Every structure is written in C-alpha cells, then in structure tokens.
C-alpha cells in the first residue's frame, strides 16, 4: 500500500462505523482542515470547543446538516496536524453528502485505512506499539482485552523499551570509552566491567518478560479450545449449545462438517475461541484427510483440547481420540442422557455432559474459564502482546547474551550492543522498514 509518502494531502473519512446511527463523526486532518471548517460553517470555532453550526455545501449553498464542529490546531491533535471533527446526524445520506462535499474541496481526499494513525505515528504522537494498542482497542471484544489494549495504547511497552534503550546506550557509552582509552588498561577494563553489569541487569529483565507463558498473546488472540473426537460423538451439538449461551460473542455459520467452525465466547471477561473441526477417524477420501490434517494442526497449537467421547457407547468400545498438543487436554463424555440405558462409559472422562439436555454444560464452561484464567492470568507486567514484539525482544536478548559471552575484541562487542538497541528500536517502529509499517497500519479500517 505504501501510502505513507508523507503526502501533504488533507485527508478525511467517516471515523464512526458506517451505517445508520445517532451520530456520525467525520475527521479531517492536514493543512486544509481549518479551511474546510471555514468553507462549510463560515468560521472556525475556538480550539477544542464544540459549537453547533449549520454545515453548508459551498457550491450550492444548500444545507447539509446541523452539526457539532471541533477544531484541533496541530500539533495538539490526534494526528499532530491541524484536525477538524464534524459530528453530524448519523443517517447514511447525511454522511454521504458531507463526504461528497469534502471530496470537492481542493487538496482534500478520502483517507486510506489507518492513515490517521499513520500520521500520528509519523508526527511522533504515538509509537508503533501504541498504534497496535489502538488497533487492539478497536478490536477488543472482552473486558480483559480492553484493559490490555488500553495499557498498550497508553504506552506501557513504549516506555519500557525506551527505558531499556537508555540503559543500553549507557552501556554503549562505557564500551566506547573503553575503546577510546584502550591504552590505559585499568580504565578500559573498569568501563567494560560497568557495561557488563548494566547489560546483565537488562538481560535479566528482558528475559523475565520473554518468560511470560505468552499470556499477552493468548489474551489478544483468544484462548484457543479445540473439540476433538470421532464423528457423531456430538461435537457440533456441543458447539451449538455453547453458541446459544449468552456468553457467545459471535457464532460462525456452520459450513460443512469438514470446515473449522468457531464460536467466540466471553468467559468472565476472557476471550475464548472454541472450534469444532472435522471428526477424527480413519480417513477415506482426500477431503476427509485434509479435514483430519486441519484438526490435528489446530489441536497442536490449541491452549486446551477437549477430547469428546460418546457416553452411549459401551465402555469396551470407547475410543478416546489421541491428539498431540502443547496445550492442556481434558476428556469429555457427551450424551450423558443416554448413559443409563446403554451401560455407559462415564468413568473414563473428566466431565460428563449432555448437549441434548444441557446437563453439565455450566460445569464445562466453568472448567474452560478456569484453565483460560490460569493460562492468561492477571500478571500485571505482561507487555508482549504480539509475535512482532516477542521476536524483536528475543533478538535483543540474544545480542545481549552474545555481548556477555565474549571476552575479547571490544569493537565486536560494541556491535552486539548496537544490534540489541536496533531490535528494541524496531518495537517502537523508529527504525522499521516500510513493509512493517504497512503491515501494522494496513490492518486498520478507514477513519482510524
Ligand atoms: P459430531 O459429528 O461429533 O459433530 O456430532 P453431532 O453433533 O453431529 O451429533 C451426532 C448425533 O448425536 C446427532 O444426531 C445429535 O443429535 C446426537 N447428539 C449429540 N449430543 C447428544 C447428547 O448429548 N445426547 C443425545 N441423546 N444425542 C446427542
């Protein structure tokens, strides 16, 4: 996309959701934002004070709507540029008319997805990790996701990496001093010793953050639960029961049983994604084999695998599916309503439920919530919420260890510190290649 050509265009977009609503918010950012207000509403209000104005089409003189006008002169605005915000009635035609008029103002064009945030980044209002936090805040579906995203948008990770960088720069200064004073062995060794001390502390601190059981990432992506089991044990029925609970956020349309079907749940504020995959059994056809492959792949990465067995089958015939997974596993016996009649095999399971009568479902939800809470925890200091952060921090950590592992050649060791500092700088995006920026901002929607 590469829209961040530091273009001088003034951009505008509907920043509230598209469609019918009480109020629609249109933002205009750039050099012409003030002129836009003048043209549409005759004069600019005082900075940061909302005023009710008639918004008029300058070409026809026709009234577009009455709306609130806000004026944020740069750099004290979200983007750091001059910014106008127009709040009009949220009818589709009202927003459309306003956008049409804005499109005719010279130097103004519709914003690309994420372009407002991109400008805020370019103008130093936020760093890359805060931009990601804002995107997560917009996407947050549960309470714990909201809290985590808010912390990140507020700059928790940014401030931490800046502090680490400052410490690293101190160590780099000491190493530089050692290079400059290499003739005076005592001075040089003393300086290197101090640098090592700082790097060791830094390494420990970063190491402890890396060692966080991926809590932040699990929270951001949702705690992944996979239902695994032979066909007809009742996996889709279980998923349907879960989807009908008031905790379900979104229930996907059921496709064929060979597709992965997901239900996103909000369990006590934790995002939990339960998926039903193709049944595990001897595959006969190619499609089925592909379905099995997906089941196993998903189970492999799952945080919790629920192995479902049919309680109506006699204990002798019970087939507890075996799946490899790095996550926890529980065995669930379904069709508890049929157990009495056929002898049953409920002894094999950790939990007994009936998708048909609803027996045990509340208990099932409780167990899933318990495991999810244990794995995401409430560790206050979690700052890594994406693979991008983790890989840069891990790389930084490795360079620090490389520095500590070497004993000779101060110049080479200085290079390790420089590379470690670059890795930290990539988290805030100060030294990122363009494609990383495109990746981050391209995922925003228009108007953000
Ligand atoms: P899947 O292939 O594992 O997804 O199994 P389904 O959910 O399609 O269920 C297979 C059959 O078992 C269907 O006829 C369901 O109505 C039935 N079934 C599922 N759960 C229960 C249950 O708890 N009790 C009873 N009696 N039947 C069930």
CSV table of C-alpha atoms and ligand atoms in Angstrom, one decimal:
chain,number,residue,atom,x,y,z
A,1,UNK,CA,0.0,0.0,0.0
A,2,UNK,CA,2.9,2.4,0.9
A,3,UNK,CA,0.6,5.4,1.5
A,4,UNK,CA,3.0,6.9,4.0
A,5,UNK,CA,4.7,9.1,1.4
A,6,UNK,CA,4.4,12.0,3.9
A,7,UNK,CA,2.0,13.4,1.4
A,8,UNK,CA,0.7,16.9,2.0
A,9,UNK,CA,-2.9,15.9,1.2
A,10,UNK,CA,-5.5,16.8,3.7
A,11,UNK,CA,-7.4,13.6,4.4
A,12,UNK,CA,-10.9,13.0,5.6
A,13,UNK,CA,-13.0,9.9,6.5
A,14,UNK,CA,-16.0,8.8,8.4
A,15,UNK,CA,-14.5,7.7,11.7
A,16,UNK,CA,-17.6,6.3,13.2
A,17,UNK,CA,-19.0,3.0,11.9
A,18,UNK,CA,-20.7,3.0,8.5
A,19,UNK,CA,-24.4,2.7,8.5
A,20,UNK,CA,-27.4,4.2,10.3
A,21,UNK,CA,-26.7,5.6,13.8
A,22,UNK,CA,-27.5,8.5,16.0
A,23,UNK,CA,-24.3,10.4,15.2
A,24,UNK,CA,-21.7,10.2,12.5
A,25,UNK,CA,-18.2,11.5,13.1
A,26,UNK,CA,-16.1,12.8,10.2
A,27,UNK,CA,-12.5,13.7,10.7
A,28,UNK,CA,-10.4,15.9,8.5
A,29,UNK,CA,-6.6,16.1,9.0
A,30,UNK,CA,-4.0,18.2,7.3
A,31,UNK,CA,-3.1,21.7,6.3
A,32,UNK,CA,-6.6,22.4,4.8
A,33,UNK,CA,-8.6,21.2,7.8
A,34,UNK,CA,-9.1,24.7,9.1
A,35,UNK,CA,-10.2,25.9,5.6
A,36,UNK,CA,-12.7,23.1,5.5
A,37,UNK,CA,-14.4,24.4,8.6
A,38,UNK,CA,-14.4,27.9,7.2
A,39,UNK,CA,-15.9,26.8,3.9
A,40,UNK,CA,-18.6,24.6,5.4
A,41,UNK,CA,-19.5,26.6,8.5
A,42,UNK,CA,-18.4,30.1,7.9
A,43,UNK,CA,-15.9,30.4,10.7
A,44,UNK,CA,-13.5,28.4,12.9
A,45,UNK,CA,-14.6,27.9,16.5
A,46,UNK,CA,-12.2,28.3,19.3
A,47,UNK,CA,-9.7,25.5,19.6
A,48,UNK,CA,-11.1,22.3,21.3
A,49,UNK,CA,-14.5,23.8,22.0
A,50,UNK,CA,-17.6,22.1,20.4
A,51,UNK,CA,-20.0,24.5,18.7
A,52,UNK,CA,-23.2,23.8,16.9
A,53,UNK,CA,-23.2,25.1,13.3
A,54,UNK,CA,-25.0,24.9,10.1
A,55,UNK,CA,-22.9,22.9,7.6
A,56,UNK,CA,-23.4,24.2,4.1
A,57,UNK,CA,-22.4,23.0,0.7
A,58,UNK,CA,-20.3,25.9,-0.6
A,59,UNK,CA,-21.1,25.1,-4.2
A,60,UNK,CA,-24.9,25.1,-3.9
A,61,UNK,CA,-25.4,27.0,-0.7
A,62,UNK,CA,-27.6,24.1,0.4
A,63,UNK,CA,-27.7,23.0,4.0
A,64,UNK,CA,-26.1,19.6,4.6
A,65,UNK,CA,-27.0,19.3,8.2
A,66,UNK,CA,-26.7,21.0,11.6
A,67,UNK,CA,-23.7,19.5,13.4
A,68,UNK,CA,-21.0,19.9,16.1
A,69,UNK,CA,-17.8,21.4,14.8
A,70,UNK,CA,-14.5,20.9,16.7
A,71,UNK,CA,-11.2,22.4,15.8
A,72,UNK,CA,-7.9,21.0,17.0
A,73,UNK,CA,-5.0,23.0,15.6
A,74,UNK,CA,-1.8,21.0,15.3
A,75,UNK,CA,0.4,19.8,16.9
A,76,UNK,CA,-2.1,19.3,19.8
A,77,UNK,CA,-4.3,16.9,17.9
A,78,UNK,CA,-4.5,13.1,17.4
A,79,UNK,CA,-2.5,13.2,14.2
A,80,UNK,CA,-0.3,16.1,15.2
A,81,UNK,CA,-1.6,18.0,12.2
A,82,UNK,CA,-4.5,20.6,12.0
A,83,UNK,CA,-7.6,18.5,12.6
A,84,UNK,CA,-11.3,19.1,12.3
A,85,UNK,CA,-14.0,16.9,13.6
A,86,UNK,CA,-17.5,17.2,12.3
A,87,UNK,CA,-20.3,15.4,14.2
A,88,UNK,CA,-23.5,15.2,12.1
A,89,UNK,CA,-26.7,13.1,12.3
A,90,UNK,CA,-25.8,9.5,11.6
A,91,UNK,CA,-28.0,8.9,8.6
A,92,UNK,CA,-26.4,7.2,5.6
A,93,UNK,CA,-27.4,10.1,3.3
A,94,UNK,CA,-26.1,12.8,5.7
A,95,UNK,CA,-22.7,11.2,6.0
A,96,UNK,CA,-22.6,10.6,2.3
A,97,UNK,CA,-23.5,14.2,1.4
A,98,UNK,CA,-20.8,15.5,3.8
A,99,UNK,CA,-18.1,13.2,2.4
A,100,UNK,CA,-19.2,14.2,-1.2
A,101,UNK,CA,-18.8,17.9,-0.4
A,102,UNK,CA,-15.4,17.3,1.3
A,103,UNK,CA,-14.2,15.4,-1.7
A,104,UNK,CA,-14.7,18.5,-3.8
A,105,UNK,CA,-12.6,20.7,-1.6
A,106,UNK,CA,-9.2,21.2,-3.3
A,107,UNK,CA,-6.3,19.4,-1.7
A,108,UNK,CA,-8.6,17.0,0.2
A,109,UNK,CA,-9.0,13.3,-0.4
A,110,UNK,CA,-10.5,10.3,1.3
A,111,UNK,CA,-8.1,8.7,3.8
A,112,UNK,CA,-6.6,5.3,3.3
A,113,UNK,CA,-7.2,2.6,6.0
A,114,UNK,CA,-5.1,3.5,9.1
A,115,UNK,CA,-3.9,6.8,7.6
A,116,UNK,CA,-4.9,9.0,10.6
A,117,UNK,CA,-3.0,6.7,13.0
A,118,UNK,CA,-0.1,6.5,10.5
A,119,UNK,CA,0.2,10.3,10.5
A,120,UNK,CA,0.0,10.3,14.3
A,121,UNK,CA,3.0,7.9,14.2
A,122,UNK,CA,4.9,9.9,11.6
A,123,UNK,CA,4.4,13.0,13.7
A,124,UNK,CA,5.7,11.4,16.8
A,125,UNK,CA,2.4,11.4,18.7
A,126,UNK,CA,2.4,7.7,19.2
A,127,UNK,CA,4.9,4.9,18.6
A,128,UNK,CA,4.3,1.7,16.7
A,129,UNK,CA,3.4,-0.3,19.7
A,130,UNK,CA,0.8,2.3,20.8
A,131,UNK,CA,-0.7,2.2,17.3
A,132,UNK,CA,-1.0,-1.5,17.7
A,133,UNK,CA,-2.6,-1.0,21.0
A,134,UNK,CA,-5.2,1.4,19.4
A,135,UNK,CA,-5.9,-1.2,16.8
A,136,UNK,CA,-6.4,-3.8,19.5
A,137,UNK,CA,-8.6,-1.5,21.5
A,138,UNK,CA,-10.9,-1.1,18.5
A,139,UNK,CA,-10.9,-4.9,18.1
A,140,UNK,CA,-11.3,-5.7,21.8
A,141,UNK,CA,-14.3,-7.9,22.4
A,142,UNK,CA,-13.9,-8.7,26.1
A,143,UNK,CA,-13.0,-6.8,29.3
A,144,UNK,CA,-9.5,-8.3,29.7
A,145,UNK,CA,-8.7,-7.5,26.1
A,146,UNK,CA,-9.9,-3.9,26.6
A,147,UNK,CA,-7.7,-3.5,29.6
A,148,UNK,CA,-4.6,-5.0,27.9
A,149,UNK,CA,-5.1,-2.9,24.8
A,150,UNK,CA,-5.6,0.3,26.8
A,151,UNK,CA,-2.4,-0.3,28.6
A,152,UNK,CA,-0.5,-0.8,25.4
A,153,UNK,CA,-2.1,2.2,23.7
A,154,UNK,CA,-1.2,4.2,26.8
A,155,UNK,CA,2.5,3.4,26.0
A,156,UNK,CA,3.4,0.7,28.6
A,157,UNK,CA,5.6,-1.2,26.2
A,158,UNK,CA,6.9,2.0,24.6
A,159,UNK,CA,8.1,3.4,27.9
A,160,UNK,CA,9.6,0.2,28.9
A,161,UNK,CA,11.6,-0.2,25.6
A,162,UNK,CA,12.7,3.4,25.8
A,163,UNK,CA,14.0,2.8,29.3
A,164,UNK,CA,15.8,-0.3,28.2
A,165,UNK,CA,17.3,1.6,25.3
A,166,UNK,CA,18.5,4.4,27.5
A,167,UNK,CA,20.3,1.8,29.7
A,168,UNK,CA,21.7,0.2,26.6
A,169,UNK,CA,23.0,3.5,25.4
A,170,UNK,CA,24.7,4.0,28.7
A,171,UNK,CA,26.4,0.6,28.3
A,172,UNK,CA,27.4,1.5,24.8
A,173,UNK,CA,28.9,4.8,26.0
A,174,UNK,CA,31.0,2.8,28.5
A,175,UNK,CA,32.2,0.4,25.8
A,176,UNK,CA,33.1,3.4,23.6
A,177,UNK,CA,35.1,4.8,26.4
A,178,UNK,CA,36.9,1.5,26.8
A,179,UNK,CA,37.8,1.7,23.1
A,180,UNK,CA,39.0,5.3,23.4
A,181,UNK,CA,41.1,4.5,26.4
A,182,UNK,CA,42.4,1.2,25.3
A,183,UNK,CA,45.9,2.4,26.1
A,184,UNK,CA,45.0,2.7,29.7
A,185,UNK,CA,44.2,-0.9,30.6
A,186,UNK,CA,42.7,-0.2,34.0
A,187,UNK,CA,40.4,2.5,32.8
A,188,UNK,CA,39.3,0.3,29.8
A,189,UNK,CA,38.6,-2.7,31.9
A,190,UNK,CA,36.8,-0.8,34.5
A,191,UNK,CA,34.5,0.7,31.9
A,192,UNK,CA,33.8,-2.7,30.3
A,193,UNK,CA,33.1,-4.1,33.7
A,194,UNK,CA,30.4,-1.5,34.3
A,195,UNK,CA,28.9,-2.0,30.9
A,196,UNK,CA,28.7,-5.8,31.6
A,197,UNK,CA,26.9,-5.1,34.8
A,198,UNK,CA,24.3,-3.0,33.1
A,199,UNK,CA,23.9,-5.4,30.2
A,200,UNK,CA,23.5,-8.3,32.7
A,201,UNK,CA,20.7,-6.5,34.5
A,202,UNK,CA,19.0,-5.6,31.3
A,203,UNK,CA,19.3,-9.2,30.0
A,204,UNK,CA,17.7,-10.5,33.2
A,205,UNK,CA,14.8,-8.0,33.0
A,206,UNK,CA,14.1,-8.7,29.3
A,207,UNK,CA,14.5,-12.4,29.9
A,208,UNK,CA,11.8,-12.4,32.6
A,209,UNK,CA,9.4,-10.6,30.2
A,210,UNK,CA,10.1,-13.1,27.5
A,211,UNK,CA,9.3,-15.8,30.0
A,212,UNK,CA,5.7,-14.9,30.3
A,213,UNK,CA,4.0,-18.0,29.0
A,214,UNK,CA,2.7,-15.9,26.1
A,215,UNK,CA,-0.1,-14.5,28.3
A,216,UNK,CA,-0.4,-11.3,26.4
A,217,UNK,CA,-0.6,-13.0,23.0
A,218,UNK,CA,-3.2,-15.6,24.2
A,219,UNK,CA,-5.3,-12.8,25.6
A,220,UNK,CA,-5.1,-10.8,22.4
A,221,UNK,CA,-5.8,-13.7,20.1
A,222,UNK,CA,-8.2,-15.5,22.4
A,223,UNK,CA,-7.7,-18.7,24.4
A,224,UNK,CA,-8.0,-21.5,21.8
A,225,UNK,CA,-10.1,-24.5,22.6
A,226,UNK,CA,-10.4,-27.4,20.1
A,227,UNK,CA,-13.1,-30.0,20.3
A,228,UNK,CA,-11.6,-33.3,19.0
A,229,UNK,CA,-13.4,-36.6,18.6
A,230,UNK,CA,-14.8,-39.2,16.3
A,231,UNK,CA,-17.7,-38.3,14.1
A,232,UNK,CA,-21.1,-38.3,15.8
A,233,UNK,CA,-19.9,-38.0,19.3
A,234,UNK,CA,-21.7,-34.7,19.4
A,235,UNK,CA,-19.0,-32.0,18.8
A,236,UNK,CA,-21.2,-29.7,16.7
A,237,UNK,CA,-24.0,-30.2,19.1
A,238,UNK,CA,-21.8,-29.0,21.9
A,239,UNK,CA,-20.6,-26.1,19.9
A,240,UNK,CA,-24.2,-25.1,19.2
A,241,UNK,CA,-25.1,-25.3,22.8
A,242,UNK,CA,-22.1,-23.1,23.7
A,243,UNK,CA,-23.0,-20.6,20.9
A,244,UNK,CA,-26.5,-20.3,22.3
A,245,UNK,CA,-25.3,-19.3,25.7
A,246,UNK,CA,-25.4,-15.6,26.3
A,247,UNK,CA,-21.6,-15.7,26.6
A,248,UNK,CA,-21.2,-16.2,22.9
A,249,UNK,CA,-19.8,-13.2,21.1
A,250,UNK,CA,-20.1,-14.4,17.5
A,251,UNK,CA,-21.2,-17.7,16.3
A,252,UNK,CA,-20.0,-18.5,12.8
A,253,UNK,CA,-22.2,-20.1,10.3
A,254,UNK,CA,-21.9,-23.8,10.2
A,255,UNK,CA,-20.3,-24.8,6.9
A,256,UNK,CA,-19.8,-28.5,6.1
A,257,UNK,CA,-18.5,-30.6,9.0
A,258,UNK,CA,-15.1,-30.7,7.3
A,259,UNK,CA,-14.6,-27.0,7.8
A,260,UNK,CA,-13.4,-25.5,11.0
A,261,UNK,CA,-16.3,-23.8,12.8
A,262,UNK,CA,-15.6,-21.3,15.6
A,263,UNK,CA,-17.5,-19.8,18.4
A,264,UNK,CA,-16.0,-16.9,20.3
A,265,UNK,CA,-17.0,-16.7,23.9
A,266,UNK,CA,-16.6,-14.1,26.6
A,267,UNK,CA,-16.0,-16.2,29.7
A,268,UNK,CA,-15.7,-13.9,32.7
A,269,UNK,CA,-14.1,-11.2,30.5
A,270,UNK,CA,-11.7,-13.7,28.9
A,271,UNK,CA,-11.8,-14.2,25.2
A,272,UNK,CA,-12.2,-17.9,24.4
A,273,UNK,CA,-12.4,-19.4,20.9
A,274,UNK,CA,-13.9,-22.8,20.7
A,275,UNK,CA,-13.6,-24.6,17.4
A,276,UNK,CA,-15.1,-27.8,16.0
A,277,UNK,CA,-13.0,-29.4,13.4
A,278,UNK,CA,-13.5,-32.4,11.1
A,279,UNK,CA,-14.1,-35.7,13.1
A,280,UNK,CA,-11.1,-37.8,13.8
A,281,UNK,CA,-11.3,-41.2,12.2
A,282,UNK,CA,-9.7,-43.3,9.6
A,283,UNK,CA,-9.9,-41.0,6.6
A,284,UNK,CA,-11.3,-42.5,3.4
A,285,UNK,CA,-11.2,-39.6,0.9
A,286,UNK,CA,-8.8,-36.8,0.2
A,287,UNK,CA,-11.2,-34.2,1.6
A,288,UNK,CA,-11.6,-36.0,4.8
A,289,UNK,CA,-7.8,-36.5,5.1
A,290,UNK,CA,-7.4,-32.7,4.7
A,291,UNK,CA,-10.1,-32.2,7.4
A,292,UNK,CA,-8.1,-34.5,9.7
A,293,UNK,CA,-4.9,-32.7,9.0
A,294,UNK,CA,-6.6,-29.4,10.0
A,295,UNK,CA,-8.0,-30.9,13.1
A,296,UNK,CA,-4.6,-32.2,14.2
A,297,UNK,CA,-2.8,-29.0,13.3
A,298,UNK,CA,-5.4,-26.9,15.2
A,299,UNK,CA,-5.2,-29.2,18.2
A,300,UNK,CA,-1.4,-29.0,18.1
A,301,UNK,CA,-1.5,-25.2,18.7
A,302,UNK,CA,-4.5,-25.2,21.0
A,303,UNK,CA,-4.4,-24.0,24.5
A,304,UNK,CA,-6.9,-26.6,25.5
A,305,UNK,CA,-8.1,-29.7,23.7
A,306,UNK,CA,-11.4,-31.2,24.7
A,307,UNK,CA,-11.4,-34.9,23.7
A,308,UNK,CA,-15.0,-35.8,23.2
A,309,UNK,CA,-16.3,-39.3,23.6
A,310,UNK,CA,-19.8,-40.7,23.2
A,311,UNK,CA,-21.2,-41.8,26.5
A,312,UNK,CA,-23.8,-44.0,25.0
A,313,UNK,CA,-21.3,-46.5,23.7
A,314,UNK,CA,-20.3,-49.3,25.9
A,315,UNK,CA,-17.1,-48.9,27.9
A,316,UNK,CA,-15.4,-51.6,25.8
A,317,UNK,CA,-15.9,-49.7,22.6
A,318,UNK,CA,-14.8,-46.3,23.9
A,319,UNK,CA,-12.3,-44.6,21.7
A,320,UNK,CA,-10.6,-41.7,23.3
A,321,UNK,CA,-9.1,-39.8,20.5
A,322,UNK,CA,-5.4,-39.2,21.0
A,323,UNK,CA,-4.1,-35.9,19.8
A,324,UNK,CA,-0.7,-34.2,20.1
A,325,UNK,CA,-0.9,-30.8,21.6
A,326,UNK,CA,1.2,-28.4,23.6
A,327,UNK,CA,-1.9,-27.3,25.5
A,328,UNK,CA,-3.9,-29.0,28.2
A,329,UNK,CA,-6.3,-31.8,27.5
A,330,UNK,CA,-9.5,-33.0,29.1
A,331,UNK,CA,-11.8,-35.9,28.2
A,332,UNK,CA,-15.4,-35.1,28.0
A,333,UNK,CA,-18.1,-37.7,27.9
A,334,UNK,CA,-21.1,-36.5,26.0
A,335,UNK,CA,-24.7,-37.9,25.7
A,336,UNK,CA,-24.9,-38.4,29.5
A,337,UNK,CA,-28.7,-38.6,29.0
A,338,UNK,CA,-28.1,-42.0,27.2
A,339,UNK,CA,-25.7,-43.4,29.7
A,340,UNK,CA,-28.2,-45.2,31.9
A,341,UNK,CA,-29.7,-47.1,29.0
A,342,UNK,CA,-26.6,-48.5,27.4
A,343,UNK,CA,-24.4,-49.2,30.3
A,344,UNK,CA,-22.2,-46.2,29.6
A,345,UNK,CA,-18.6,-45.3,30.0
A,346,UNK,CA,-18.7,-42.2,32.1
A,347,UNK,CA,-15.8,-43.4,34.3
A,348,UNK,CA,-13.3,-42.5,31.6
A,349,UNK,CA,-14.0,-38.8,31.4
A,350,UNK,CA,-13.1,-35.7,33.4
A,351,UNK,CA,-16.5,-34.3,32.8
A,352,UNK,CA,-19.9,-35.6,31.8
A,353,UNK,CA,-22.4,-33.6,29.8
A,354,UNK,CA,-25.3,-33.8,27.5
A,355,UNK,CA,-25.5,-31.5,24.6
A,356,UNK,CA,-29.1,-32.5,24.3
A,357,UNK,CA,-30.4,-31.7,27.8
A,358,UNK,CA,-27.8,-29.2,28.7
A,359,UNK,CA,-26.7,-31.2,31.8
A,360,UNK,CA,-23.1,-30.4,32.7
A,361,UNK,CA,-22.7,-27.5,30.3
A,362,UNK,CA,-22.4,-24.9,33.0
A,363,UNK,CA,-19.8,-27.0,34.6
A,364,UNK,CA,-18.0,-27.3,31.3
A,365,UNK,CA,-17.9,-23.6,30.9
A,366,UNK,CA,-16.6,-23.2,34.4
A,367,UNK,CA,-13.7,-25.6,33.7
A,368,UNK,CA,-12.8,-23.9,30.5
A,369,UNK,CA,-12.8,-20.5,32.2
A,370,UNK,CA,-10.7,-21.8,34.9
A,371,UNK,CA,-8.0,-23.1,32.6
A,372,UNK,CA,-8.2,-20.0,30.5
A,373,UNK,CA,-7.7,-17.8,33.6
A,374,UNK,CA,-4.8,-19.9,34.7
A,375,UNK,CA,-3.1,-19.5,31.3
A,376,UNK,CA,-3.7,-15.9,30.8
A,377,UNK,CA,-3.5,-14.9,34.4
A,378,UNK,CA,-3.5,-11.4,35.7
A,379,UNK,CA,0.2,-10.8,35.7
A,380,UNK,CA,0.2,-7.1,35.8
A,381,UNK,CA,3.5,-6.7,34.0
A,382,UNK,CA,2.6,-8.5,30.7
A,383,UNK,CA,3.8,-6.3,27.9
A,384,UNK,CA,4.3,-8.6,24.9
A,385,UNK,CA,1.0,-8.9,23.0
A,386,UNK,CA,2.3,-9.9,19.6
A,387,UNK,CA,4.8,-12.1,17.9
A,388,UNK,CA,6.4,-9.0,16.5
A,389,UNK,CA,7.3,-7.8,20.0
A,390,UNK,CA,8.4,-11.2,21.0
A,391,UNK,CA,10.8,-11.8,18.1
A,392,UNK,CA,12.4,-8.3,18.5
A,393,UNK,CA,12.8,-8.7,22.2
A,394,UNK,CA,14.2,-12.3,21.8
A,395,UNK,CA,16.7,-10.9,19.2
A,396,UNK,CA,17.7,-8.1,21.6
A,397,UNK,CA,18.2,-10.6,24.4
A,398,UNK,CA,20.4,-12.8,22.2
A,399,UNK,CA,22.7,-9.9,21.3
A,400,UNK,CA,23.0,-9.0,25.0
A,401,UNK,CA,24.0,-12.6,25.7
A,402,UNK,CA,26.4,-12.6,22.8
A,403,UNK,CA,28.0,-9.4,24.3
A,404,UNK,CA,28.3,-11.1,27.7
A,405,UNK,CA,29.6,-14.3,26.2
A,406,UNK,CA,32.6,-12.6,24.5
A,407,UNK,CA,35.7,-11.6,26.4
A,408,UNK,CA,37.9,-10.1,23.8
A,409,UNK,CA,37.6,-7.6,20.9
A,410,UNK,CA,35.7,-4.7,22.4
A,411,UNK,CA,34.8,-3.4,18.9
A,412,UNK,CA,32.9,-6.6,18.1
A,413,UNK,CA,31.2,-6.5,21.4
A,414,UNK,CA,30.1,-2.9,20.8
A,415,UNK,CA,28.4,-4.1,17.6
A,416,UNK,CA,26.4,-6.6,19.6
A,417,UNK,CA,25.0,-3.7,21.7
A,418,UNK,CA,24.2,-1.7,18.7
A,419,UNK,CA,22.3,-4.6,17.2
A,420,UNK,CA,20.5,-5.1,20.5
A,421,UNK,CA,19.5,-1.5,20.5
A,422,UNK,CA,18.2,-1.7,16.9
A,423,UNK,CA,16.0,-4.6,17.9
A,424,UNK,CA,14.4,-2.5,20.7
A,425,UNK,CA,14.0,0.4,18.3
A,426,UNK,CA,12.0,-1.8,15.9
A,427,UNK,CA,9.4,-2.4,18.6
A,428,UNK,CA,8.6,1.3,18.7
A,429,UNK,CA,9.0,1.5,14.9
A,430,UNK,CA,11.6,4.2,14.9
A,431,UNK,CA,13.9,2.1,12.7
A,432,UNK,CA,11.4,-0.1,10.9
A,433,UNK,CA,11.4,-0.9,7.2
A,434,UNK,CA,8.3,0.4,5.4
A,435,UNK,CA,6.7,-3.0,4.9
A,436,UNK,CA,6.4,-3.4,8.7
A,437,UNK,CA,4.6,-0.1,8.9
A,438,UNK,CA,2.3,-1.1,6.0
A,439,UNK,CA,1.5,-4.3,7.8
A,440,UNK,CA,0.6,-2.6,11.0
A,441,UNK,CA,-1.4,0.3,9.6
A,442,UNK,CA,-2.9,-1.6,6.7
A,443,UNK,CA,-4.9,-3.6,9.2
A,444,UNK,CA,-6.8,-0.5,10.5
A,445,UNK,CA,-10.0,0.4,8.9
A,446,UNK,CA,-10.7,3.7,7.2
A,447,UNK,CA,-11.1,6.6,9.5
A,448,UNK,CA,-8.7,5.3,12.2
B,1,LIG,P1,-20.3,-34.6,15.6
B,1,LIG,O1,-20.1,-35.4,14.3
B,1,LIG,O2,-19.3,-35.0,16.6
B,1,LIG,O3,-20.2,-33.1,15.4
B,1,LIG,O4,-21.7,-35.0,16.2
B,1,LIG,P2,-23.1,-34.2,16.1
B,1,LIG,O5,-23.1,-33.0,17.0
B,1,LIG,O6,-23.5,-34.0,14.7
B,1,LIG,O7,-24.1,-35.3,16.8
B,1,LIG,C1,-24.2,-36.6,16.3
B,1,LIG,C2,-25.6,-37.1,16.7
B,1,LIG,O8,-25.6,-37.2,18.1
B,1,LIG,C3,-26.7,-36.2,16.4
B,1,LIG,O9,-27.8,-36.9,16.0
B,1,LIG,C4,-27.1,-35.4,17.7
B,1,LIG,O10,-28.4,-35.0,17.8
B,1,LIG,C5,-26.7,-36.5,18.7
B,1,LIG,N1,-26.3,-36.0,20.0
B,1,LIG,C6,-25.3,-35.1,20.2
B,1,LIG,N2,-25.2,-34.8,21.5
B,1,LIG,C7,-26.1,-35.6,22.1
B,1,LIG,C8,-26.5,-35.8,23.5
B,1,LIG,O11,-25.9,-35.2,24.5
B,1,LIG,N3,-27.5,-36.7,23.8
B,1,LIG,C9,-28.1,-37.3,22.8
B,1,LIG,N4,-29.1,-38.2,23.1
B,1,LIG,N5,-27.8,-37.2,21.5
B,1,LIG,C10,-26.8,-36.3,21.2
